[in-house]
PDB file of C-alpha atoms in Angstrom:
ATOM      1  CA  MET F  13      -0.068   0.071   0.083  1.00 39.00           C
ATOM      2  CA  ARG F  14       1.276   3.396  -1.033  1.00 37.00           C
ATOM      3  CA  ARG F  15       2.372   5.447   2.179  1.00 38.00           C
ATOM      4  CA  ARG F  16       1.876   9.272   2.425  1.00 37.00           C
ATOM      5  CA  PRO F  17       3.148  11.860   4.802  1.00 36.00           C
ATOM      6  CA  VAL F  18       0.894  12.734   7.701  1.00 36.00           C
ATOM      7  CA  ARG F  19      -1.793  15.249   6.907  1.00 34.00           C
ATOM      8  CA  GLN F  20      -1.497  18.200   9.111  1.00 35.00           C
ATOM      9  CA  PRO F  21      -4.539  19.390  10.768  1.00 35.00           C
ATOM     10  CA  SER F  22      -5.424  23.150  11.478  1.00 33.00           C
ATOM     11  CA  SER F  23      -3.891  22.794  14.867  1.00 36.00           C
ATOM     12  CA  ARG F  24      -0.593  21.862  13.319  1.00 35.00           C
ATOM     13  CA  PRO F  25       0.730  19.026  15.686  1.00 39.00           C
ATOM     14  CA  THR F  26       4.237  19.118  16.614  1.00 38.00           C
ATOM     15  CA  ILE F  27       6.048  16.165  15.321  1.00 42.00           C
ATOM     16  CA  THR F  28       9.833  16.275  16.473  1.00 38.00           C
ATOM     17  CA  THR F  29      11.236  14.131  13.471  1.00 38.00           C
ATOM     18  CA  PRO F  30       9.662  13.462  10.094  1.00 28.00           C
ATOM     19  CA  THR F  31       7.343  10.563   9.926  1.00 33.00           C
ATOM     20  CA  THR F  32       5.206   8.728   7.422  1.00 28.00           C
ATOM     21  CA  VAL F  33       2.009   6.558   8.646  1.00 32.00           C
ATOM     22  CA  ASP F  34      -0.095   4.155   6.734  1.00 31.00           C
ATOM     23  CA  ALA F  35      -2.262   5.522   4.148  1.00 30.00           C
ATOM     24  CA  ASN F  36      -5.537   4.940   6.444  1.00 34.00           C
ATOM     25  CA  PHE F  37      -4.093   7.387   8.642  1.00 37.00           C
ATOM     26  CA  THR F  38      -7.220   9.833   9.474  1.00 39.00           C
ATOM     27  CA  LEU F  39      -7.266  13.197  11.275  1.00 43.00           C
ATOM     28  CA  ALA F  40     -10.933  14.142  10.692  1.00 40.00           C
ATOM     29  CA  ASP F  41     -12.187  17.593  10.971  1.00 41.00           C
ATOM     30  CA  ASP F  42     -14.518  16.492  13.928  1.00 46.00           C
ATOM     31  CA  ALA F  43     -11.873  14.435  15.643  1.00 47.00           C
ATOM     32  CA  PRO F  44     -12.115  15.072  19.480  1.00 50.00           C
ATOM     33  CA  HIS F  45     -10.817  18.285  20.961  1.00 46.00           C
ATOM     34  CA  GLY F  46     -11.563  20.812  23.442  1.00 48.00           C
ATOM     35  CA  GLU F  47     -12.840  18.504  26.218  1.00 48.00           C
ATOM     36  CA  LEU F  48      -9.912  17.519  28.040  1.00 49.00           C
ATOM     37  CA  PRO F  49      -7.381  20.169  28.252  1.00 54.00           C
ATOM     38  CA  ALA F  50      -3.722  19.409  29.158  1.00 90.00           C
ATOM     39  CA  VAL F  51      -4.064  15.413  29.068  1.00 97.00           C
ATOM     40  CA  TRP F  52      -1.222  13.998  27.038  1.00 98.00           C
ATOM     41  CA  ALA F  53      -1.948  10.259  25.924  1.00 99.00           C
ATOM     42  CA  ILE F  54       1.392   8.400  25.529  1.00 99.00           C
ATOM     43  CA  GLY F  55       2.148   5.317  23.171  1.00 98.00           C
ATOM     44  CA  ASP F  56       3.678   2.241  24.187  1.00 98.00           C
ATOM     45  CA  VAL F  57       6.936   2.810  25.950  1.00 97.00           C
ATOM     46  CA  HIS F  58       8.330  -0.875  26.273  1.00 97.00           C
ATOM     47  CA  GLY F  59      11.128  -0.057  28.607  1.00 97.00           C
ATOM     48  CA  CYS F  60      12.525   2.648  26.414  1.00 96.00           C
ATOM     49  CA  CYS F  61      13.431   5.175  29.091  1.00 96.00           C
ATOM     50  CA  PRO F  62      15.500   7.751  27.205  1.00 95.00           C
ATOM     51  CA  SER F  63      12.587   8.179  24.745  1.00 96.00           C
ATOM     52  CA  LEU F  64      10.178   8.682  27.643  1.00 97.00           C
ATOM     53  CA  ASP F  65      12.654  11.275  29.200  1.00 97.00           C
ATOM     54  CA  ALA F  66      13.001  12.989  25.976  1.00 96.00           C
ATOM     55  CA  LEU F  67       9.203  13.008  25.351  1.00 97.00           C
ATOM     56  CA  LEU F  68       8.435  14.566  28.899  1.00 97.00           C
ATOM     57  CA  ALA F  69      11.146  17.108  28.543  1.00 97.00           C
ATOM     58  CA  SER F  70       9.775  18.617  25.131  1.00 96.00           C
ATOM     59  CA  PRO F  71       8.794  22.229  25.557  1.00 96.00           C
ATOM     60  CA  ASP F  72       5.091  21.513  24.935  1.00 95.00           C
ATOM     61  CA  ILE F  73       4.880  19.094  27.856  1.00 97.00           C
ATOM     62  CA  ALA F  74       7.415  20.251  30.244  1.00 96.00           C
ATOM     63  CA  GLY F  75       6.077  23.727  29.888  1.00 95.00           C
ATOM     64  CA  ASP F  76       2.950  22.809  31.646  1.00 94.00           C
ATOM     65  CA  PRO F  77       3.826  21.264  35.134  1.00 92.00           C
ATOM     66  CA  THR F  78       0.001  20.797  35.680  1.00 93.00           C
ATOM     67  CA  CYS F  79      -0.761  18.608  32.627  1.00 96.00           C
ATOM     68  CA  ARG F  80      -1.738  14.991  33.181  1.00 98.00           C
ATOM     69  CA  PHE F  81      -0.644  11.735  31.310  1.00 98.00           C
ATOM     70  CA  TRP F  82      -2.433   8.719  30.008  1.00 99.00           C
ATOM     71  CA  PHE F  83      -0.380   5.770  29.290  1.00 99.00           C
ATOM     72  CA  VAL F  84      -1.787   3.136  26.807  1.00 99.00           C
ATOM     73  CA  GLY F  85      -0.048   0.381  28.511  1.00 99.00           C
ATOM     74  CA  ASP F  86       3.125  -1.838  27.767  1.00 99.00           C
ATOM     75  CA  LEU F  87       5.201   0.335  29.848  1.00 99.00           C
ATOM     76  CA  ILE F  88       7.691  -2.550  30.091  1.00 99.00           C
ATOM     77  CA  ASN F  89       9.464  -5.447  28.163  1.00 98.00           C
ATOM     78  CA  ARG F  90      11.536  -5.667  24.948  1.00 96.00           C
ATOM     79  CA  GLY F  91      13.339  -2.431  25.892  1.00 95.00           C
ATOM     80  CA  PRO F  92      16.370  -2.242  28.238  1.00 95.00           C
ATOM     81  CA  ALA F  93      15.330   0.186  31.060  1.00 97.00           C
ATOM     82  CA  ASN F  94      11.964  -1.481  32.422  1.00 98.00           C
ATOM     83  CA  ALA F  95      12.457  -0.792  36.297  1.00 99.00           C
ATOM     84  CA  GLU F  96      13.540   2.871  35.425  1.00 99.00           C
ATOM     85  CA  VAL F  97      10.379   3.374  33.070  1.00 98.00           C
ATOM     86  CA  LEU F  98       8.194   2.211  36.057  1.00 99.00           C
ATOM     87  CA  ARG F  99      10.025   4.554  38.706  1.00 99.00           C
ATOM     88  CA  ARG F 100       9.527   7.515  36.113  1.00 99.00           C
ATOM     89  CA  VAL F 101       5.964   6.991  35.787  1.00 99.00           C
ATOM     90  CA  MET F 102       5.341   6.343  39.421  1.00 99.00           C
ATOM     91  CA  ALA F 103       7.195   9.481  40.260  1.00 98.00           C
ATOM     92  CA  LEU F 104       4.426  11.460  38.373  1.00 98.00           C
ATOM     93  CA  GLY F 105       2.025  10.579  41.093  1.00 97.00           C
ATOM     94  CA  ASP F 106      -1.544  11.263  40.359  1.00 95.00           C
ATOM     95  CA  ARG F 107      -0.702  13.042  37.136  1.00 97.00           C
ATOM     96  CA  ALA F 108      -0.255   9.868  35.532  1.00 98.00           C
ATOM     97  CA  THR F 109      -3.016   7.242  34.708  1.00 98.00           C
ATOM     98  CA  VAL F 110      -1.956   3.902  33.245  1.00 99.00           C
ATOM     99  CA  VAL F 111      -3.735   0.874  31.811  1.00 99.00           C
ATOM    100  CA  LEU F 112      -2.250  -2.408  31.721  1.00 99.00           C
ATOM    101  CA  GLY F 113      -0.917  -3.939  28.613  1.00 99.00           C
ATOM    102  CA  ASN F 114      -0.109  -7.651  27.526  1.00 98.00           C
ATOM    103  CA  HIS F 115       3.503  -7.197  28.278  1.00 99.00           C
ATOM    104  CA  ASP F 116       2.729  -5.727  31.566  1.00 99.00           C
ATOM    105  CA  LEU F 117       0.470  -8.778  32.312  1.00 99.00           C
ATOM    106  CA  ARG F 118       3.403 -11.216  30.959  1.00 98.00           C
ATOM    107  CA  ALA F 119       5.730  -9.619  33.469  1.00 99.00           C
ATOM    108  CA  LEU F 120       3.401 -10.354  36.259  1.00 99.00           C
ATOM    109  CA  GLY F 121       2.898 -13.699  34.957  1.00 98.00           C
ATOM    110  CA  VAL F 122       6.622 -14.439  34.805  1.00 98.00           C
ATOM    111  CA  ALA F 123       7.096 -13.011  38.354  1.00 98.00           C
ATOM    112  CA  ALA F 124       4.203 -15.051  39.599  1.00 98.00           C
ATOM    113  CA  GLY F 125       5.927 -18.286  38.182  1.00 97.00           C
ATOM    114  CA  CYS F 126       3.017 -19.354  35.866  1.00 96.00           C
ATOM    115  CA  LEU F 127       4.780 -18.180  32.622  1.00 97.00           C
ATOM    116  CA  ARG F 128       8.205 -19.264  31.457  1.00 96.00           C
ATOM    117  CA  PRO F 129      10.450 -16.372  30.305  1.00 94.00           C
ATOM    118  CA  ASP F 130      10.673 -15.840  26.608  1.00 95.00           C
ATOM    119  CA  PRO F 131      13.973 -15.323  24.777  1.00 96.00           C
ATOM    120  CA  ARG F 132      12.647 -12.036  23.663  1.00 96.00           C
ATOM    121  CA  ASP F 133      11.648 -10.882  27.166  1.00 98.00           C
ATOM    122  CA  THR F 134      13.983  -8.110  28.542  1.00 98.00           C
ATOM    123  CA  LEU F 135      12.658  -8.247  32.353  1.00 98.00           C
ATOM    124  CA  ASN F 136      15.678  -9.249  34.224  1.00 98.00           C
ATOM    125  CA  ASP F 137      16.524  -5.582  35.147  1.00 98.00           C
ATOM    126  CA  LEU F 138      13.140  -5.284  36.656  1.00 99.00           C
ATOM    127  CA  PHE F 139      13.152  -8.584  38.511  1.00 99.00           C
ATOM    128  CA  ASP F 140      16.771  -7.935  39.676  1.00 98.00           C
ATOM    129  CA  ALA F 141      15.913  -4.596  40.971  1.00 99.00           C
ATOM    130  CA  PRO F 142      16.036  -3.825  44.805  1.00 99.00           C
ATOM    131  CA  ASP F 143      12.656  -2.232  44.643  1.00 99.00           C
ATOM    132  CA  ALA F 144      11.270  -5.120  42.316  1.00 99.00           C
ATOM    133  CA  ASP F 145       8.399  -6.102  44.763  1.00 98.00           C
ATOM    134  CA  GLU F 146       7.281  -2.416  45.157  1.00 99.00           C
ATOM    135  CA  LEU F 147       7.448  -1.912  41.568  1.00 99.00           C
ATOM    136  CA  LEU F 148       5.419  -5.146  40.734  1.00 99.00           C
ATOM    137  CA  ASP F 149       2.794  -4.257  43.340  1.00 99.00           C
ATOM    138  CA  TRP F 150       2.402  -0.876  41.800  1.00 99.00           C
ATOM    139  CA  LEU F 151       2.006  -2.427  38.360  1.00 99.00           C
ATOM    140  CA  ARG F 152      -0.578  -4.958  39.476  1.00 99.00           C
ATOM    141  CA  ALA F 153      -2.655  -2.242  40.848  1.00 99.00           C
ATOM    142  CA  GLN F 154      -3.276  -0.445  37.507  1.00 99.00           C
ATOM    143  CA  PRO F 155      -6.612  -0.929  35.702  1.00 99.00           C
ATOM    144  CA  LEU F 156      -7.455  -2.178  32.550  1.00 99.00           C
ATOM    145  CA  ILE F 157      -9.730   0.647  31.401  1.00 99.00           C
ATOM    146  CA  HIS F 158      -9.958   4.262  32.391  1.00 99.00           C
ATOM    147  CA  VAL F 159     -12.983   6.385  31.209  1.00 98.00           C
ATOM    148  CA  GLN F 160     -13.341  10.183  31.226  1.00 95.00           C
ATOM    149  CA  ASP F 161     -15.503  12.459  29.282  1.00 89.00           C
ATOM    150  CA  ARG F 162     -16.474  10.121  26.596  1.00 92.00           C
ATOM    151  CA  HIS F 163     -12.720   9.328  26.214  1.00 96.00           C
ATOM    152  CA  VAL F 164     -11.697   5.588  26.945  1.00 98.00           C
ATOM    153  CA  LEU F 165      -8.103   4.630  27.659  1.00 99.00           C
ATOM    154  CA  VAL F 166      -7.281   0.744  26.939  1.00 99.00           C
ATOM    155  CA  HIS F 167      -4.381  -0.914  25.732  1.00 99.00           C
ATOM    156  CA  ALA F 168      -5.704  -2.929  22.829  1.00 98.00           C
ATOM    157  CA  GLY F 169      -9.100  -1.788  22.328  1.00 98.00           C
ATOM    158  CA  LEU F 170     -12.730  -2.045  23.697  1.00 98.00           C
ATOM    159  CA  PHE F 171     -14.345  -5.371  22.587  1.00 98.00           C
ATOM    160  CA  PRO F 172     -17.137  -4.353  20.001  1.00 97.00           C
ATOM    161  CA  GLY F 173     -20.003  -6.232  21.857  1.00 96.00           C
ATOM    162  CA  TRP F 174     -19.372  -4.322  25.294  1.00 98.00           C
ATOM    163  CA  ASP F 175     -20.439  -0.761  25.811  1.00 97.00           C
ATOM    164  CA  VAL F 176     -18.588   1.302  28.421  1.00 98.00           C
ATOM    165  CA  PRO F 177     -20.284   0.417  31.719  1.00 98.00           C
ATOM    166  CA  GLN F 178     -20.153  -3.216  30.871  1.00 98.00           C
ATOM    167  CA  ALA F 179     -16.521  -2.961  29.982  1.00 98.00           C
ATOM    168  CA  VAL F 180     -15.636  -1.221  33.211  1.00 98.00           C
ATOM    169  CA  ALA F 181     -17.653  -3.813  35.226  1.00 98.00           C
ATOM    170  CA  LEU F 182     -15.951  -6.771  33.519  1.00 99.00           C
ATOM    171  CA  ALA F 183     -12.510  -5.106  33.864  1.00 99.00           C
ATOM    172  CA  GLY F 184     -13.126  -4.910  37.407  1.00 99.00           C
ATOM    173  CA  GLU F 185     -13.165  -8.712  37.657  1.00 99.00           C
ATOM    174  CA  VAL F 186      -9.659  -9.009  36.558  1.00 99.00           C
ATOM    175  CA  GLN F 187      -8.423  -6.111  38.454  1.00 99.00           C
ATOM    176  CA  ASP F 188      -9.745  -7.582  41.569  1.00 99.00           C
ATOM    177  CA  MET F 189      -7.720 -10.658  41.199  1.00 98.00           C
ATOM    178  CA  LEU F 190      -4.575  -8.628  40.255  1.00 99.00           C
ATOM    179  CA  ARG F 191      -4.940  -6.525  43.427  1.00 99.00           C
ATOM    180  CA  ASP F 192      -5.570  -9.264  45.918  1.00 98.00           C
ATOM    181  CA  ASP F 193      -2.933 -10.624  48.108  1.00 98.00           C
ATOM    182  CA  ASP F 194      -2.840 -13.878  46.648  1.00 98.00           C
ATOM    183  CA  TRP F 195      -2.407 -12.529  43.064  1.00 98.00           C
ATOM    184  CA  ARG F 196       0.390 -14.972  42.104  1.00 98.00           C
ATOM    185  CA  ARG F 197      -2.186 -17.747  42.503  1.00 97.00           C
ATOM    186  CA  HIS F 198      -4.659 -15.873  40.596  1.00 98.00           C
ATOM    187  CA  MET F 199      -2.211 -15.247  37.694  1.00 98.00           C
ATOM    188  CA  ARG F 200      -2.645 -19.119  36.788  1.00 96.00           C
ATOM    189  CA  THR F 201      -6.270 -18.314  36.113  1.00 96.00           C
ATOM    190  CA  LEU F 202      -5.686 -15.412  33.894  1.00 96.00           C
ATOM    191  CA  THR F 203      -2.890 -16.962  32.005  1.00 94.00           C
ATOM    192  CA  GLY F 204      -3.384 -19.556  29.279  1.00 92.00           C
ATOM    193  CA  THR F 205      -5.355 -19.990  26.100  1.00 95.00           C
ATOM    194  CA  ALA F 206      -8.351 -17.661  25.959  1.00 97.00           C
ATOM    195  CA  PRO F 207     -11.730 -18.360  24.236  1.00 97.00           C
ATOM    196  CA  LEU F 208     -12.279 -16.393  20.961  1.00 97.00           C
ATOM    197  CA  ALA F 209     -15.895 -15.448  21.374  1.00 98.00           C
ATOM    198  CA  TRP F 210     -17.516 -13.850  24.337  1.00 98.00           C
ATOM    199  CA  SER F 211     -20.374 -15.342  26.120  1.00 97.00           C
ATOM    200  CA  ALA F 212     -21.991 -14.609  29.476  1.00 95.00           C
ATOM    201  CA  ASN F 213     -22.135 -18.371  29.959  1.00 97.00           C
ATOM    202  CA  LEU F 214     -18.285 -18.920  29.878  1.00 98.00           C
ATOM    203  CA  ASP F 215     -17.066 -20.553  32.933  1.00 98.00           C
ATOM    204  CA  THR F 216     -15.134 -18.395  35.550  1.00 97.00           C
ATOM    205  CA  GLN F 217     -11.665 -19.254  34.104  1.00 98.00           C
ATOM    206  CA  GLN F 218     -12.672 -18.739  30.348  1.00 98.00           C
ATOM    207  CA  ARG F 219     -14.548 -15.584  31.207  1.00 98.00           C
ATOM    208  CA  LEU F 220     -11.657 -14.008  32.850  1.00 98.00           C
ATOM    209  CA  ARG F 221      -9.009 -14.966  30.108  1.00 98.00           C
ATOM    210  CA  PHE F 222     -11.284 -13.536  27.602  1.00 99.00           C
ATOM    211  CA  ILE F 223     -11.613 -10.253  29.315  1.00 99.00           C
ATOM    212  CA  ALA F 224      -7.900 -10.094  29.816  1.00 99.00           C
ATOM    213  CA  SER F 225      -7.289 -10.934  26.070  1.00 98.00           C
ATOM    214  CA  ALA F 226      -9.756  -8.533  24.787  1.00 98.00           C
ATOM    215  CA  PHE F 227      -8.350  -5.584  26.728  1.00 99.00           C
ATOM    216  CA  THR F 228      -4.628  -6.511  26.130  1.00 98.00           C
ATOM    217  CA  ARG F 229      -4.279  -8.415  22.912  1.00 97.00           C
ATOM    218  CA  MET F 230      -7.376  -7.654  20.524  1.00 97.00           C
ATOM    219  CA  ARG F 231      -6.486  -6.421  17.066  1.00 97.00           C
ATOM    220  CA  LEU F 232      -8.747  -8.063  14.531  1.00 96.00           C
ATOM    221  CA  CYS F 233     -12.196  -9.457  14.864  1.00 96.00           C
ATOM    222  CA  THR F 234     -14.354 -11.622  12.798  1.00 95.00           C
ATOM    223  CA  CYS F 235     -17.652  -9.992  11.346  1.00 91.00           C
ATOM    224  CA  ASN F 236     -19.255 -11.960  14.235  1.00 92.00           C
ATOM    225  CA  ALA F 237     -17.109 -10.126  16.766  1.00 94.00           C
ATOM    226  CA  ALA F 238     -14.932 -13.052  17.489  1.00 96.00           C
ATOM    227  CA  LEU F 239     -11.203 -12.365  18.342  1.00 97.00           C
ATOM    228  CA  ALA F 240      -8.871 -13.164  15.555  1.00 93.00           C
ATOM    229  CA  PRO F 241      -5.737 -14.648  17.294  1.00 79.00           C
ATOM    230  CA  GLY F 242      -2.289 -13.414  16.675  1.00 70.00           C
ATOM    231  CA  ALA F 243      -3.375 -11.252  13.667  1.00 74.00           C
ATOM    232  CA  LYS F 244      -0.692  -8.357  13.415  1.00 77.00           C
ATOM    233  CA  SER F 245      -1.541  -7.576   9.719  1.00 76.00           C
ATOM    234  CA  THR F 246      -0.518  -4.214   8.228  1.00 81.00           C
ATOM    235  CA  PRO F 247      -3.505  -1.880   7.162  1.00 84.00           C
ATOM    236  CA  GLY F 248      -5.220  -3.129   3.951  1.00 80.00           C
ATOM    237  CA  ARG F 249      -3.871  -6.759   4.318  1.00 86.00           C
ATOM    238  CA  TRP F 250      -6.426  -8.053   6.829  1.00 90.00           C
ATOM    239  CA  PRO F 251      -7.188 -11.753   6.566  1.00 90.00           C
ATOM    240  CA  ARG F 252     -10.421 -12.492   4.737  1.00 90.00           C
ATOM    241  CA  GLY F 253     -13.414 -12.179   7.037  1.00 91.00           C
ATOM    242  CA  THR F 254     -11.793 -10.084   9.589  1.00 94.00           C
ATOM    243  CA  LEU F 255     -11.824  -6.310  10.413  1.00 94.00           C
ATOM    244  CA  PRO F 256      -9.933  -4.243  12.919  1.00 96.00           C
ATOM    245  CA  TRP F 257     -12.058  -4.149  16.156  1.00 97.00           C
ATOM    246  CA  TYR F 258     -12.716  -0.390  15.711  1.00 96.00           C
ATOM    247  CA  ASP F 259     -14.206  -0.875  12.104  1.00 96.00           C
ATOM    248  CA  LEU F 260     -16.780  -3.469  13.139  1.00 95.00           C
ATOM    249  CA  PRO F 261     -20.408  -2.132  12.409  1.00 92.00           C
ATOM    250  CA  ARG F 262     -22.849  -1.462  15.416  1.00 88.00           C
ATOM    251  CA  ARG F 263     -20.070  -1.193  18.146  1.00 92.00           C
ATOM    252  CA  ALA F 264     -21.725  -0.915  21.553  1.00 92.00           C
ATOM    253  CA  ASP F 265     -19.281   1.928  22.520  1.00 92.00           C
ATOM    254  CA  ALA F 266     -20.653   4.344  19.826  1.00 89.00           C
ATOM    255  CA  GLY F 267     -20.125   7.979  20.688  1.00 93.00           C
ATOM    256  CA  ASN F 268     -16.860   7.501  22.556  1.00 96.00           C
ATOM    257  CA  THR F 269     -13.262   7.882  21.614  1.00 97.00           C
ATOM    258  CA  ILE F 270     -11.157   4.907  22.286  1.00 98.00           C
ATOM    259  CA  VAL F 271      -7.471   5.605  22.858  1.00 99.00           C
ATOM    260  CA  PHE F 272      -5.286   2.609  22.525  1.00 99.00           C
ATOM    261  CA  GLY F 273      -1.762   1.272  21.672  1.00 99.00           C
ATOM    262  CA  HIS F 274      -0.559  -2.307  21.095  1.00 98.00           C
ATOM    263  CA  TRP F 275      -0.624  -2.427  17.094  1.00 97.00           C
ATOM    264  CA  ALA F 276       2.742  -0.915  15.873  1.00 95.00           C
ATOM    265  CA  THR F 277       1.984  -2.271  12.343  1.00 94.00           C
ATOM    266  CA  LEU F 278      -1.103  -0.151  12.453  1.00 96.00           C
ATOM    267  CA  GLY F 279       0.968   3.082  13.385  1.00 95.00           C
ATOM    268  CA  LEU F 280      -0.545   6.294  14.249  1.00 97.00           C
ATOM    269  CA  LEU F 281      -4.128   6.588  13.846  1.00 97.00           C
ATOM    270  CA  VAL F 282      -6.436   9.315  14.750  1.00 97.00           C
ATOM    271  CA  ARG F 283     -10.148   9.284  14.129  1.00 96.00           C
ATOM    272  CA  THR F 284     -13.200  10.528  15.824  1.00 93.00           C
ATOM    273  CA  ASP F 285     -13.909   7.215  17.529  1.00 97.00           C
ATOM    274  CA  ALA F 286     -10.417   5.750  17.717  1.00 98.00           C
ATOM    275  CA  VAL F 287      -6.947   7.038  18.482  1.00 99.00           C
ATOM    276  CA  CYS F 288      -3.893   4.480  18.155  1.00 98.00           C
ATOM    277  CA  LEU F 289      -0.564   5.694  19.387  1.00 99.00           C
ATOM    278  CA  ASP F 290       1.659   2.731  19.019  1.00 97.00           C
ATOM    279  CA  THR F 291       4.213   3.961  16.680  1.00 96.00           C
ATOM    280  CA  GLY F 292       6.949   1.273  17.228  1.00 94.00           C
ATOM    281  CA  CYS F 293       9.222   3.127  19.843  1.00 95.00           C
ATOM    282  CA  VAL F 294      10.857  -0.123  20.813  1.00 94.00           C
ATOM    283  CA  THR F 295      11.686  -1.144  17.267  1.00 92.00           C
ATOM    284  CA  GLY F 296      13.109   2.352  16.145  1.00 92.00           C
ATOM    285  CA  GLY F 297      10.070   4.384  15.458  1.00 94.00           C
ATOM    286  CA  PRO F 298       9.462   7.435  17.649  1.00 96.00           C
ATOM    287  CA  LEU F 299       7.487   7.456  21.033  1.00 97.00           C
ATOM    288  CA  THR F 300       4.485   9.578  20.436  1.00 98.00           C
ATOM    289  CA  ALA F 301       2.167  11.807  22.747  1.00 98.00           C
ATOM    290  CA  TYR F 302      -1.181  13.045  21.678  1.00 98.00           C
ATOM    291  CA  ARG F 303      -2.761  16.010  23.508  1.00 96.00           C
ATOM    292  CA  LEU F 304      -6.666  15.240  23.774  1.00 95.00           C
ATOM    293  CA  SER F 305      -7.622  18.983  24.012  1.00 90.00           C
ATOM    294  CA  ASP F 306      -6.501  20.080  20.632  1.00 91.00           C
ATOM    295  CA  ARG F 307      -5.044  16.936  18.880  1.00 90.00           C
ATOM    296  CA  LYS F 308      -1.230  18.158  19.050  1.00 95.00           C
ATOM    297  CA  LEU F 309       1.142  15.688  18.442  1.00 97.00           C
ATOM    298  CA  VAL F 310       4.649  15.203  19.875  1.00 97.00           C
ATOM    299  CA  GLN F 311       7.402  12.766  19.227  1.00 96.00           C
ATOM    300  CA  ALA F 312      10.563  11.807  20.899  1.00 89.00           C
ATOM    301  CA  PRO F 313      13.533  12.589  18.830  1.00 64.00           C
ATOM    302  CA  ARG F 314      15.283   9.714  17.010  1.00 52.00           C
ATOM    303  CA  GLU F 315      18.586  10.310  18.989  1.00 44.00           C
ATOM    304  CA  ALA F 316      16.912   9.449  22.242  1.00 47.00           C
ATOM    305  CA  LEU F 317      15.316   6.155  20.387  1.00 44.00           C
ATOM    306  CA  ALA F 318      18.829   5.122  19.170  1.00 43.00           C
ATOM    307  CA  GLN F 319      20.206   5.241  22.596  1.00 44.00           C
ATOM    308  CA  ALA F 320      17.370   3.067  23.757  1.00 41.00           C
ATOM    309  CA  ALA F 321      17.477   0.522  20.990  1.00 38.00           C
TER     310      ALA F 321
END
C-alpha cells in the first residue's frame, strides 16, 4: 500500500522528527478536541526510558507542570530500562493514569512463576531491582480501562460487543484478582489460552481469560465479533473475514473515543472514534504523545530512540 506523509490538521501538531504513517491515517475535522485540556496520551513505552525522558522534556509538555498523562500500557518489556520506566511513571504520582498491556501482564505472569521467560523478554533488570516488589505491586494495581468525558483509555481496544459501563464492570473482575494478596495464584487463572468468542455463559476461568485478552491483545475481529488470534496484519492486508475491532459495525461503545496502543504495524491513527498511539518506539519508531484537548502530536527525537535500542 502506498504511504503518504501525515496530513497536518489546522492545529498543526508538533512532530519532532519526520514520519510517515499508513495510508489509512485519518485526522478527521470532527476529531475530539476541547474536552480534556492538558491531558497527553502516550504510546507504548516498552522500557525505552531515554525516549520517555525526551518526550516528557519536550517544551510543549515540560512547559505545563499541571498537565496529566495517560499511558496506553506496555510500559515494559522488549526494551532495556523497564525498572527505570516504572519509577519514572510512579514519580508522576496522580498526574499519571496507566492501563495494563499484554507485556505488563506477561511480566506479572513470569514474576508469579506461571509463565516461562521468553528469549525476547528483557525483564531481568526489573526482577533484579532492589525495589522489584514495590514496582510489581504498583504495576498490578493499575486498571485495564480508564474512562473520562467520553474518552476511553485501554491498551488493545474495547471489545465491540461491550458498551462502556459493561467493559468497566468486566475489567473490574480481572483487576480485583490482580490486586488481591494472593495475586500470584490468580495469575494461573488469567494466563493460558483464552476463548475467541464472548458469552455470558463462559465458565469463570474462560470468562476472565477472555476479558484480559480483549483488553490487552485484541486487534482484528471476525464479522461476528470473535477475536482473530495472533493477527498483526498491516493496514489493507487483513485476513479475509476480519476487520480491525474499531471498524466493526454497530459497536456498542458508539459516541466514545477509544485511545489505545498495542498495534505498531497499524501505527498512528487518529479518528473521531479511535486513536492509536503505538508508533513502534522499541523497534526504532518514535514515541508519540497526543494531547486530547487540541490533537497536538509530539514525538521523541530519533537520537533518544537510538540510545534505547
